[in-house]
């Protein structure tokens, strides 16, 4: 007696079943991390160190447009992170490189791997420099610590923090274990935010307001998007954090991504707003360069910022060990390009249309931003006292003056 073969499901039912599997069923065995740890790691990756330059992006773009662009970058980040995991599920890829290799072959894999290794490697070098510069300024405020003290030597501070903090933390084998470290970094970031908010009220009256401080848009808006993208870049950690979940499903990943990016954008908008309101046209790329050296509260903020940079370093180290990081414009380009090639949906499906738009924006930001950076390189103060911090003996050697103040001083 022959067994009856089961009738094939209708095409519509098959599509629904595929969508259910994509969203709800784990693609592979998960790790040991919970949703909270994954969320803390995402937030730390977003605002761990790049947040300090967001007020400067308001200055470059124009404050109203800058706020709108910041929300736009946050939305694209949220969407592209989920898009990456969708692409990974569609191609059965477990890493960023594997996704690109299966989508664009060996050439794409080699190009991406090179970019994705160089970027975090350079980022870790910059983190060391930031740590050395920031903490030496903090230690100079300690009574009895002069310029010849070893605590004011940037190289010594970098070596010391690397041996004691960043190296041991970076040796963890599981990125989920960095959840507590990222939580500490988030708490310190909120402390920094409170410092900036307090100084907006207490210090901004001392800072002269610049002309056209509240103009809607400025010509450097594209470069501002680059600064914002650097602050929000976390795509490089997506597969690592996703794989650390106990139940790595797209539903769980979407939930933790939405919550994390939403919290990150709230903190970022408040920080950027308060920082820019305090210094307007004099806002520096490193906001702490705007505060006076004898400002004890700002010094405490510098210390907290230095610690957050130290705690963000291991996340980049994990990425370098895997070789999965893209430069800032590739936050827009790679997830969209991979998904568009893998997607089986109709061309007018919402995911395809939004992916095309993000891809076009990424190409525009990468091209125009690079040209503007070459033609109009931006400068910022490094270690100089701002003109509003000194009441006498103002000179170009120890202060940063606006053009009109320099003219008046010369007179």
mmCIF file of C-alpha atoms in Angstrom:
data_model
loop_
_atom_site.group_PDB
_atom_site.id
_atom_site.type_symbol
_atom_site.label_atom_id
_atom_site.label_comp_id
_atom_site.label_asym_id
_atom_site.label_seq_id
_atom_site.Cartn_x
_atom_site.Cartn_y
_atom_site.Cartn_z
ATOM 1 C CA UNK A 1 0.000 0.000 0.000
ATOM 2 C CA UNK A 2 1.511 3.299 -1.079
ATOM 3 C CA UNK A 3 1.693 6.186 1.353
ATOM 4 C CA UNK A 4 0.048 9.405 0.294
ATOM 5 C CA UNK A 5 2.608 12.163 -0.244
ATOM 6 C CA UNK A 6 1.795 15.376 1.626
ATOM 7 C CA UNK A 7 0.426 18.060 -0.605
ATOM 8 C CA UNK A 8 2.810 21.001 -1.151
ATOM 9 C CA UNK A 9 1.900 24.181 0.641
ATOM 10 C CA UNK A 10 0.532 27.051 -1.452
ATOM 11 C CA UNK A 11 3.070 29.702 -2.422
ATOM 12 C CA UNK A 12 1.536 32.232 -0.033
ATOM 13 C CA UNK A 13 1.681 29.760 2.869
ATOM 14 C CA UNK A 14 5.301 28.938 2.054
ATOM 15 C CA UNK A 15 6.191 32.637 2.103
ATOM 16 C CA UNK A 16 4.503 33.119 5.478
ATOM 17 C CA UNK A 17 6.328 30.058 6.850
ATOM 18 C CA UNK A 18 9.668 31.403 5.581
ATOM 19 C CA UNK A 19 9.022 34.774 7.164
ATOM 20 C CA UNK A 20 8.126 33.115 10.471
ATOM 21 C CA UNK A 21 11.342 31.110 10.403
ATOM 22 C CA UNK A 22 13.383 34.196 9.593
ATOM 23 C CA UNK A 23 11.963 36.155 12.508
ATOM 24 C CA UNK A 24 11.284 33.627 15.260
ATOM 25 C CA UNK A 25 13.541 30.588 14.875
ATOM 26 C CA UNK A 26 17.189 30.730 15.933
ATOM 27 C CA UNK A 27 19.444 30.327 12.924
ATOM 28 C CA UNK A 28 22.164 28.740 15.019
ATOM 29 C CA UNK A 29 22.970 27.871 18.592
ATOM 30 C CA UNK A 30 23.225 31.040 20.609
ATOM 31 C CA UNK A 31 25.671 32.246 23.211
ATOM 32 C CA UNK A 32 25.218 33.012 26.880
ATOM 33 C CA UNK A 33 24.298 36.682 26.735
ATOM 34 C CA UNK A 34 20.884 38.115 27.563
ATOM 35 C CA UNK A 35 19.105 40.978 25.833
ATOM 36 C CA UNK A 36 20.257 43.497 28.440
ATOM 37 C CA UNK A 37 23.957 42.696 27.952
ATOM 38 C CA UNK A 38 23.551 42.911 24.185
ATOM 39 C CA UNK A 39 21.802 46.257 24.563
ATOM 40 C CA UNK A 40 24.531 47.684 26.782
ATOM 41 C CA UNK A 41 27.171 46.579 24.262
ATOM 42 C CA UNK A 42 25.298 48.240 21.386
ATOM 43 C CA UNK A 43 24.857 51.495 23.319
ATOM 44 C CA UNK A 44 28.505 51.523 24.391
ATOM 45 C CA UNK A 45 29.585 50.917 20.822
ATOM 46 C CA UNK A 46 27.452 53.855 19.646
ATOM 47 C CA UNK A 47 28.093 56.543 22.258
ATOM 48 C CA UNK A 48 31.195 55.298 24.027
ATOM 49 C CA UNK A 49 33.572 57.832 22.492
ATOM 50 C CA UNK A 50 32.060 59.460 19.400
ATOM 51 C CA UNK A 51 29.488 61.395 21.415
ATOM 52 C CA UNK A 52 32.082 64.039 22.314
ATOM 53 C CA UNK A 53 32.063 65.381 18.728
ATOM 54 C CA UNK A 54 28.283 65.674 18.287
ATOM 55 C CA UNK A 55 28.012 69.338 19.421
ATOM 56 C CA UNK A 56 30.602 70.148 16.743
ATOM 57 C CA UNK A 57 28.372 68.484 14.132
ATOM 58 C CA UNK A 58 25.609 70.914 15.147
ATOM 59 C CA UNK A 59 28.009 73.773 14.459
ATOM 60 C CA UNK A 60 28.882 72.330 11.031
ATOM 61 C CA UNK A 61 25.341 71.562 9.870
ATOM 62 C CA UNK A 62 23.393 74.368 11.511
ATOM 63 C CA UNK A 63 21.574 73.507 14.721
ATOM 64 C CA UNK A 64 18.015 72.796 13.458
ATOM 65 C CA UNK A 65 19.227 70.787 10.469
ATOM 66 C CA UNK A 66 21.839 69.089 12.649
ATOM 67 C CA UNK A 67 19.189 67.734 15.014
ATOM 68 C CA UNK A 68 17.149 66.426 12.082
ATOM 69 C CA UNK A 69 20.232 64.798 10.562
ATOM 70 C CA UNK A 70 21.099 63.180 13.888
ATOM 71 C CA UNK A 71 17.679 61.538 14.039
ATOM 72 C CA UNK A 72 18.108 60.485 10.408
ATOM 73 C CA UNK A 73 21.499 58.867 11.050
ATOM 74 C CA UNK A 74 20.050 57.085 14.094
ATOM 75 C CA UNK A 75 17.174 55.698 11.999
ATOM 76 C CA UNK A 76 19.536 54.511 9.269
ATOM 77 C CA UNK A 77 21.782 52.897 11.884
ATOM 78 C CA UNK A 78 18.829 51.079 13.430
ATOM 79 C CA UNK A 79 17.547 49.930 10.058
ATOM 80 C CA UNK A 80 20.921 48.857 8.676
ATOM 81 C CA UNK A 81 21.841 46.834 11.776
ATOM 82 C CA UNK A 82 18.678 44.769 11.380
ATOM 83 C CA UNK A 83 19.250 44.598 7.621
ATOM 84 C CA UNK A 84 22.679 43.075 8.210
ATOM 85 C CA UNK A 85 21.254 40.241 10.290
ATOM 86 C CA UNK A 86 18.478 39.702 7.741
ATOM 87 C CA UNK A 87 21.158 39.347 5.078
ATOM 88 C CA UNK A 88 23.061 36.957 7.316
ATOM 89 C CA UNK A 89 19.963 34.816 7.792
ATOM 90 C CA UNK A 90 19.207 34.764 4.072
ATOM 91 C CA UNK A 91 22.763 33.704 3.205
ATOM 92 C CA UNK A 92 23.417 31.552 6.318
ATOM 93 C CA UNK A 93 26.392 33.784 7.156
ATOM 94 C CA UNK A 94 27.633 34.127 10.724
ATOM 95 C CA UNK A 95 30.107 36.996 10.237
ATOM 96 C CA UNK A 96 30.273 40.262 8.343
ATOM 97 C CA UNK A 97 33.029 38.950 6.051
ATOM 98 C CA UNK A 98 31.152 35.737 5.364
ATOM 99 C CA UNK A 99 28.066 37.720 4.366
ATOM 100 C CA UNK A 100 30.022 39.825 1.871
ATOM 101 C CA UNK A 101 31.935 36.789 0.542
ATOM 102 C CA UNK A 102 28.725 34.891 -0.148
ATOM 103 C CA UNK A 103 27.167 37.972 -1.722
ATOM 104 C CA UNK A 104 30.008 39.509 -3.748
ATOM 105 C CA UNK A 105 32.671 36.814 -3.892
ATOM 106 C CA UNK A 106 36.349 36.796 -3.011
ATOM 107 C CA UNK A 107 37.129 40.305 -4.287
ATOM 108 C CA UNK A 108 34.432 41.888 -2.119
ATOM 109 C CA UNK A 109 35.564 39.790 0.816
ATOM 110 C CA UNK A 110 39.191 40.921 0.516
ATOM 111 C CA UNK A 111 38.302 44.604 0.115
ATOM 112 C CA UNK A 112 35.915 44.528 3.050
ATOM 113 C CA UNK A 113 38.282 42.585 5.290
ATOM 114 C CA UNK A 114 41.037 45.133 4.658
ATOM 115 C CA UNK A 115 38.775 48.098 5.430
ATOM 116 C CA UNK A 116 37.221 46.376 8.393
ATOM 117 C CA UNK A 117 40.545 45.596 9.997
ATOM 118 C CA UNK A 118 42.184 48.960 9.399
ATOM 119 C CA UNK A 119 39.337 51.041 10.789
ATOM 120 C CA UNK A 120 39.175 49.519 14.305
ATOM 121 C CA UNK A 121 42.945 49.285 14.439
ATOM 122 C CA UNK A 122 43.204 53.020 13.756
ATOM 123 C CA UNK A 123 40.304 53.635 16.155
ATOM 124 C CA UNK A 124 42.144 51.828 18.949
ATOM 125 C CA UNK A 125 45.224 53.946 18.316
ATOM 126 C CA UNK A 126 43.098 57.086 18.520
ATOM 127 C CA UNK A 127 41.503 55.813 21.743
ATOM 128 C CA UNK A 128 44.958 55.492 23.275
ATOM 129 C CA UNK A 129 45.819 59.034 22.201
ATOM 130 C CA UNK A 130 42.525 60.375 23.600
ATOM 131 C CA UNK A 131 43.124 58.521 26.873
ATOM 132 C CA UNK A 132 46.640 59.942 27.182
ATOM 133 C CA UNK A 133 45.611 63.512 26.335
ATOM 134 C CA UNK A 134 42.509 63.495 28.537
ATOM 135 C CA UNK A 135 43.897 61.873 31.668
ATOM 136 C CA UNK A 136 47.112 63.927 31.687
ATOM 137 C CA UNK A 137 44.959 67.081 31.880
ATOM 138 C CA UNK A 138 43.100 65.527 34.792
ATOM 139 C CA UNK A 139 46.285 64.614 36.652
ATOM 140 C CA UNK A 140 47.692 68.127 36.151
ATOM 141 C CA UNK A 141 44.902 69.369 38.412
ATOM 142 C CA UNK A 142 46.211 67.254 41.321
ATOM 143 C CA UNK A 143 48.112 69.454 43.810
ATOM 144 C CA UNK A 144 51.841 68.842 43.599
ATOM 145 C CA UNK A 145 51.756 67.308 40.113
ATOM 146 C CA UNK A 146 53.850 69.522 37.857
ATOM 147 C CA UNK A 147 54.644 69.370 34.178
ATOM 148 C CA UNK A 148 57.717 67.232 34.895
ATOM 149 C CA UNK A 149 55.709 64.595 36.776
ATOM 150 C CA UNK A 150 55.387 61.153 35.194
ATOM 151 C CA UNK A 151 51.585 61.416 35.449
ATOM 152 C CA UNK A 152 51.657 64.217 32.862
ATOM 153 C CA UNK A 153 53.549 62.045 30.377
ATOM 154 C CA UNK A 154 51.061 60.884 27.742
ATOM 155 C CA UNK A 155 53.131 57.835 26.763
ATOM 156 C CA UNK A 156 53.341 56.645 30.365
ATOM 157 C CA UNK A 157 49.584 57.057 30.883
ATOM 158 C CA UNK A 158 48.840 55.117 27.691
ATOM 159 C CA UNK A 159 51.160 52.286 28.741
ATOM 160 C CA UNK A 160 49.749 52.229 32.272
ATOM 161 C CA UNK A 161 46.064 52.139 31.255
ATOM 162 C CA UNK A 162 46.774 49.522 28.591
ATOM 163 C CA UNK A 163 48.509 47.145 31.006
ATOM 164 C CA UNK A 164 46.090 47.615 33.897
ATOM 165 C CA UNK A 165 42.747 47.992 32.108
ATOM 166 C CA UNK A 166 42.384 47.595 28.359
ATOM 167 C CA UNK A 167 44.585 44.543 27.841
ATOM 168 C CA UNK A 168 42.982 42.326 30.526
ATOM 169 C CA UNK A 169 39.444 43.277 29.476
ATOM 170 C CA UNK A 170 40.241 42.745 25.785
ATOM 171 C CA UNK A 171 41.335 39.150 26.464
ATOM 172 C CA UNK A 172 37.776 37.969 27.161
ATOM 173 C CA UNK A 173 36.763 35.216 24.753
ATOM 174 C CA UNK A 174 33.041 36.021 24.870
ATOM 175 C CA UNK A 175 31.797 39.498 23.985
ATOM 176 C CA UNK A 176 28.745 38.938 26.196
ATOM 177 C CA UNK A 177 31.050 39.297 29.217
ATOM 178 C CA UNK A 178 31.584 42.925 28.231
ATOM 179 C CA UNK A 179 27.945 43.680 29.090
ATOM 180 C CA UNK A 180 28.821 44.809 32.633
ATOM 181 C CA UNK A 181 31.751 46.835 31.332
ATOM 182 C CA UNK A 182 29.438 48.529 28.839
ATOM 183 C CA UNK A 183 26.925 49.242 31.613
ATOM 184 C CA UNK A 184 29.627 51.055 33.602
ATOM 185 C CA UNK A 185 30.531 53.021 30.473
ATOM 186 C CA UNK A 186 26.858 53.959 29.971
ATOM 187 C CA UNK A 187 26.591 55.194 33.570
ATOM 188 C CA UNK A 188 29.721 57.324 33.124
ATOM 189 C CA UNK A 189 28.322 58.704 29.863
ATOM 190 C CA UNK A 190 25.194 59.821 31.712
ATOM 191 C CA UNK A 191 27.437 61.467 34.335
ATOM 192 C CA UNK A 192 29.249 63.307 31.515
ATOM 193 C CA UNK A 193 25.872 64.367 30.128
ATOM 194 C CA UNK A 194 24.889 65.791 33.526
ATOM 195 C CA UNK A 195 28.191 67.722 33.680
ATOM 196 C CA UNK A 196 27.536 69.231 30.238
ATOM 197 C CA UNK A 197 23.945 70.102 31.187
ATOM 198 C CA UNK A 198 25.054 71.827 34.402
ATOM 199 C CA UNK A 199 27.697 73.837 32.558
ATOM 200 C CA UNK A 200 25.101 74.892 29.973
ATOM 201 C CA UNK A 201 23.295 76.724 32.772
ATOM 202 C CA UNK A 202 26.289 77.960 34.775
ATOM 203 C CA UNK A 203 28.971 78.607 32.140
ATOM 204 C CA UNK A 204 27.221 79.612 28.909
ATOM 205 C CA UNK A 205 26.687 83.263 30.058
ATOM 206 C CA UNK A 206 30.488 83.634 30.118
ATOM 207 C CA UNK A 207 30.825 82.560 26.474
ATOM 208 C CA UNK A 208 30.079 85.223 23.833
ATOM 209 C CA UNK A 209 27.416 84.171 21.371
ATOM 210 C CA UNK A 210 28.574 83.924 17.781
ATOM 211 C CA UNK A 211 26.757 85.369 14.781
ATOM 212 C CA UNK A 212 24.208 83.194 12.944
ATOM 213 C CA UNK A 213 24.426 80.624 15.719
ATOM 214 C CA UNK A 214 20.866 79.411 15.106
ATOM 215 C CA UNK A 215 20.774 79.454 11.317
ATOM 216 C CA UNK A 216 18.819 76.476 9.959
ATOM 217 C CA UNK A 217 21.460 74.983 7.645
ATOM 218 C CA UNK A 218 25.131 75.461 6.783
ATOM 219 C CA UNK A 219 27.317 74.328 3.920
ATOM 220 C CA UNK A 220 29.193 71.682 5.933
ATOM 221 C CA UNK A 221 26.118 69.546 6.551
ATOM 222 C CA UNK A 222 27.569 66.559 4.671
ATOM 223 C CA UNK A 223 30.696 66.600 6.820
ATOM 224 C CA UNK A 224 28.444 66.765 9.871
ATOM 225 C CA UNK A 225 26.781 63.546 8.728
ATOM 226 C CA UNK A 226 30.237 61.974 8.704
ATOM 227 C CA UNK A 227 30.797 63.004 12.327
ATOM 228 C CA UNK A 228 27.386 61.631 13.302
ATOM 229 C CA UNK A 229 27.988 58.386 11.431
ATOM 230 C CA UNK A 230 31.266 57.919 13.293
ATOM 231 C CA UNK A 231 29.434 58.415 16.581
ATOM 232 C CA UNK A 232 26.703 55.922 15.670
ATOM 233 C CA UNK A 233 28.800 53.294 13.924
ATOM 234 C CA UNK A 234 28.104 49.905 15.488
ATOM 235 C CA UNK A 235 27.421 47.701 12.462
ATOM 236 C CA UNK A 236 30.844 46.157 12.871
ATOM 237 C CA UNK A 237 29.748 44.609 16.171
ATOM 238 C CA UNK A 238 26.379 43.363 14.939
ATOM 239 C CA UNK A 239 27.203 39.732 14.191
ATOM 240 C CA UNK A 240 29.339 39.385 17.318
ATOM 241 C CA UNK A 241 26.622 40.757 19.612
ATOM 242 C CA UNK A 242 23.854 38.906 17.765
ATOM 243 C CA UNK A 243 25.735 35.642 18.124
ATOM 244 C CA UNK A 244 26.155 36.221 21.851
ATOM 245 C CA UNK A 245 22.381 36.083 22.452
ATOM 246 C CA UNK A 246 20.938 32.997 24.085
ATOM 247 C CA UNK A 247 18.195 32.999 21.452
ATOM 248 C CA UNK A 248 19.596 34.701 18.341
ATOM 249 C CA UNK A 249 16.375 35.412 16.468
ATOM 250 C CA UNK A 250 15.609 38.398 14.294
ATOM 251 C CA UNK A 251 12.683 39.229 16.586
ATOM 252 C CA UNK A 252 14.935 39.434 19.651
ATOM 253 C CA UNK A 253 17.601 41.304 17.697
ATOM 254 C CA UNK A 254 15.089 43.858 16.400
ATOM 255 C CA UNK A 255 13.780 44.433 19.905
ATOM 256 C CA UNK A 256 17.192 45.028 21.482
ATOM 257 C CA UNK A 257 18.300 47.170 18.532
ATOM 258 C CA UNK A 258 15.259 49.468 18.661
ATOM 259 C CA UNK A 259 15.578 50.025 22.414
ATOM 260 C CA UNK A 260 19.364 50.547 22.323
ATOM 261 C CA UNK A 261 19.402 52.961 19.385
ATOM 262 C CA UNK A 262 16.440 54.902 20.816
ATOM 263 C CA UNK A 263 18.215 55.391 24.143
ATOM 264 C CA UNK A 264 21.447 56.282 22.358
ATOM 265 C CA UNK A 265 19.791 58.925 20.177
ATOM 266 C CA UNK A 266 18.057 60.528 23.188
ATOM 267 C CA UNK A 267 21.381 60.843 25.030
ATOM 268 C CA UNK A 268 23.100 62.063 21.855
ATOM 269 C CA UNK A 269 20.531 64.759 21.043
ATOM 270 C CA UNK A 270 20.567 66.119 24.607
ATOM 271 C CA UNK A 271 24.375 66.089 24.699
ATOM 272 C CA UNK A 272 24.700 67.745 21.282
ATOM 273 C CA UNK A 273 22.088 70.370 22.150
ATOM 274 C CA UNK A 274 23.558 71.310 25.527
ATOM 275 C CA UNK A 275 27.123 71.352 24.229
ATOM 276 C CA UNK A 276 26.247 73.553 21.264
ATOM 277 C CA UNK A 277 24.026 75.890 23.305
ATOM 278 C CA UNK A 278 26.965 76.556 25.620
ATOM 279 C CA UNK A 279 29.596 77.406 22.993
ATOM 280 C CA UNK A 280 27.682 77.911 19.694
ATOM 281 C CA UNK A 281 30.141 78.975 16.990
ATOM 282 C CA UNK A 282 33.200 78.305 19.183
ATOM 283 C CA UNK A 283 32.371 74.611 19.657
ATOM 284 C CA UNK A 284 35.430 72.398 19.146
ATOM 285 C CA UNK A 285 35.608 68.867 17.739
ATOM 286 C CA UNK A 286 36.451 67.669 21.258
ATOM 287 C CA UNK A 287 33.913 69.444 23.465
ATOM 288 C CA UNK A 288 36.166 69.253 26.527
ATOM 289 C CA UNK A 289 38.657 71.501 24.705
ATOM 290 C CA UNK A 290 36.072 74.269 25.193
ATOM 291 C CA UNK A 291 36.107 74.127 28.975
ATOM 292 C CA UNK A 292 38.646 76.007 31.063
ATOM 293 C CA UNK A 293 41.589 74.219 32.624
ATOM 294 C CA UNK A 294 40.687 75.345 36.129
ATOM 295 C CA UNK A 295 37.105 74.098 35.842
ATOM 296 C CA UNK A 296 36.915 71.318 38.439
ATOM 297 C CA UNK A 297 33.555 69.997 37.239
ATOM 298 C CA UNK A 298 34.814 69.825 33.645
ATOM 299 C CA UNK A 299 37.949 68.084 34.911
ATOM 300 C CA UNK A 300 35.741 65.438 36.526
ATOM 301 C CA UNK A 301 33.913 65.122 33.214
ATOM 302 C CA UNK A 302 37.239 64.647 31.422
ATOM 303 C CA UNK A 303 38.123 61.868 33.854
ATOM 304 C CA UNK A 304 34.803 60.098 33.222
ATOM 305 C CA UNK A 305 35.283 60.482 29.473
ATOM 306 C CA UNK A 306 38.785 59.018 29.667
ATOM 307 C CA UNK A 307 37.393 55.991 31.500
ATOM 308 C CA UNK A 308 34.594 55.503 28.940
ATOM 309 C CA UNK A 309 37.183 55.500 26.145
ATOM 310 C CA UNK A 310 39.162 52.839 28.031
ATOM 311 C CA UNK A 311 35.992 50.752 28.430
ATOM 312 C CA UNK A 312 35.042 51.147 24.755
ATOM 313 C CA UNK A 313 38.479 49.970 23.580
ATOM 314 C CA UNK A 314 37.782 46.232 24.194
ATOM 315 C CA UNK A 315 34.736 46.298 21.890
ATOM 316 C CA UNK A 316 36.931 47.506 19.039
ATOM 317 C CA UNK A 317 39.547 44.917 19.984
ATOM 318 C CA UNK A 318 36.960 42.141 19.663
ATOM 319 C CA UNK A 319 36.106 43.442 16.211
ATOM 320 C CA UNK A 320 39.744 43.582 15.136
ATOM 321 C CA UNK A 321 40.275 40.039 16.292
ATOM 322 C CA UNK A 322 37.386 38.956 14.036
ATOM 323 C CA UNK A 323 38.308 41.445 11.257
ATOM 324 C CA UNK A 324 34.777 42.833 10.965
ATOM 325 C CA UNK A 325 34.465 46.626 10.816
ATOM 326 C CA UNK A 326 33.653 49.077 8.070
ATOM 327 C CA UNK A 327 34.529 52.717 7.674
ATOM 328 C CA UNK A 328 31.787 55.196 8.472
ATOM 329 C CA UNK A 329 30.262 55.472 4.960
ATOM 330 C CA UNK A 330 30.029 51.688 4.782
ATOM 331 C CA UNK A 331 27.449 51.781 7.557
ATOM 332 C CA UNK A 332 25.118 52.897 4.777
ATOM 333 C CA UNK A 333 26.472 50.963 1.812
ATOM 334 C CA UNK A 334 27.358 47.385 2.755
ATOM 335 C CA UNK A 335 24.190 46.278 4.608
ATOM 336 C CA UNK A 336 21.980 47.741 1.881
ATOM 337 C CA UNK A 337 24.012 46.350 -1.012
ATOM 338 C CA UNK A 338 24.132 42.852 0.473
ATOM 339 C CA UNK A 339 20.427 42.777 1.268
ATOM 340 C CA UNK A 340 19.425 44.053 -2.181
ATOM 341 C CA UNK A 341 21.371 41.250 -3.857
ATOM 342 C CA UNK A 342 20.031 38.548 -1.529
ATOM 343 C CA UNK A 343 16.427 39.721 -1.313
ATOM 344 C CA UNK A 344 13.764 37.728 -3.153
ATOM 345 C CA UNK A 345 11.095 40.370 -2.609
ATOM 346 C CA UNK A 346 9.576 42.462 -5.394
ATOM 347 C CA UNK A 347 11.540 45.582 -6.354
ATOM 348 C CA UNK A 348 8.898 47.848 -4.824
ATOM 349 C CA UNK A 349 8.951 46.105 -1.430
ATOM 350 C CA UNK A 350 9.562 48.569 1.414
ATOM 351 C CA UNK A 351 12.841 46.920 2.470
ATOM 352 C CA UNK A 352 14.194 47.177 -1.066
ATOM 353 C CA UNK A 353 13.138 50.790 -1.538
ATOM 354 C CA UNK A 354 14.582 51.913 1.802
ATOM 355 C CA UNK A 355 17.779 49.952 1.112
ATOM 356 C CA UNK A 356 18.184 51.732 -2.231
ATOM 357 C CA UNK A 357 17.692 55.098 -0.532
ATOM 358 C CA UNK A 358 20.243 54.306 2.202
ATOM 359 C CA UNK A 359 22.696 53.086 -0.430
ATOM 360 C CA UNK A 360 22.344 56.313 -2.415
ATOM 361 C CA UNK A 361 22.780 58.440 0.711
ATOM 362 C CA UNK A 362 25.885 56.455 1.640
ATOM 363 C CA UNK A 363 27.490 57.013 -1.748
ATOM 364 C CA UNK A 364 26.648 60.729 -1.559
ATOM 365 C CA UNK A 365 28.079 61.147 1.951
ATOM 366 C CA UNK A 366 31.219 59.203 1.080
ATOM 367 C CA UNK A 367 31.912 61.114 -2.132
ATOM 368 C CA UNK A 368 30.933 64.652 -1.188
ATOM 369 C CA UNK A 369 32.333 64.325 2.330
ATOM 370 C CA UNK A 370 35.716 63.203 1.036
ATOM 371 C CA UNK A 371 35.904 66.060 -1.479
ATOM 372 C CA UNK A 372 34.940 68.675 1.123
ATOM 373 C CA UNK A 373 37.436 67.285 3.619
ATOM 374 C CA UNK A 374 40.236 67.637 1.079
ATOM 375 C CA UNK A 375 39.191 71.118 -0.062
ATOM 376 C CA UNK A 376 38.222 72.479 3.367
ATOM 377 C CA UNK A 377 40.039 70.606 6.157
ATOM 378 C CA UNK A 378 38.634 71.359 9.590
ATOM 379 C CA UNK A 379 40.899 72.467 12.426
ATOM 380 C CA UNK A 380 40.304 72.364 16.158
ATOM 381 C CA UNK A 381 42.096 73.441 19.293
ATOM 382 C CA UNK A 382 44.413 71.010 21.081
ATOM 383 C CA UNK A 383 45.509 71.925 24.585
ATOM 384 C CA UNK A 384 44.997 75.691 24.168
ATOM 385 C CA UNK A 385 43.037 77.780 26.620
ATOM 386 C CA UNK A 386 39.963 79.365 25.053
ATOM 387 C CA UNK A 387 39.819 83.164 25.025
ATOM 388 C CA UNK A 388 36.831 83.397 27.375
ATOM 389 C CA UNK A 389 38.749 81.487 30.084
ATOM 390 C CA UNK A 390 41.305 84.224 30.719
ATOM 391 C CA UNK A 391 40.649 87.764 31.902
ATOM 392 C CA UNK A 392 44.109 89.188 31.255
ATOM 393 C CA UNK A 393 47.381 88.568 29.456
ATOM 394 C CA UNK A 394 45.570 87.105 26.480
ATOM 395 C CA UNK A 395 47.966 85.988 23.779
ATOM 396 C CA UNK A 396 47.847 83.811 20.718
ATOM 397 C CA UNK A 397 50.312 81.486 22.395
ATOM 398 C CA UNK A 398 48.055 80.359 25.215
ATOM 399 C CA UNK A 399 44.583 81.076 23.943
ATOM 400 C CA UNK A 400 42.274 80.426 21.044
ATOM 401 C CA UNK A 401 40.744 83.688 19.879
ATOM 402 C CA UNK A 402 37.986 84.378 17.377
ATOM 403 C CA UNK A 403 39.073 86.672 14.527
ATOM 404 C CA UNK A 404 37.377 89.751 15.949
ATOM 405 C CA UNK A 405 38.930 89.206 19.401
ATOM 406 C CA UNK A 406 42.410 88.822 17.876
ATOM 407 C CA UNK A 407 41.944 92.126 16.054
ATOM 408 C CA UNK A 408 40.847 93.903 19.219
ATOM 409 C CA UNK A 409 43.759 92.418 21.181
ATOM 410 C CA UNK A 410 46.218 93.676 18.555
ATOM 411 C CA UNK A 411 44.761 97.166 18.841
#
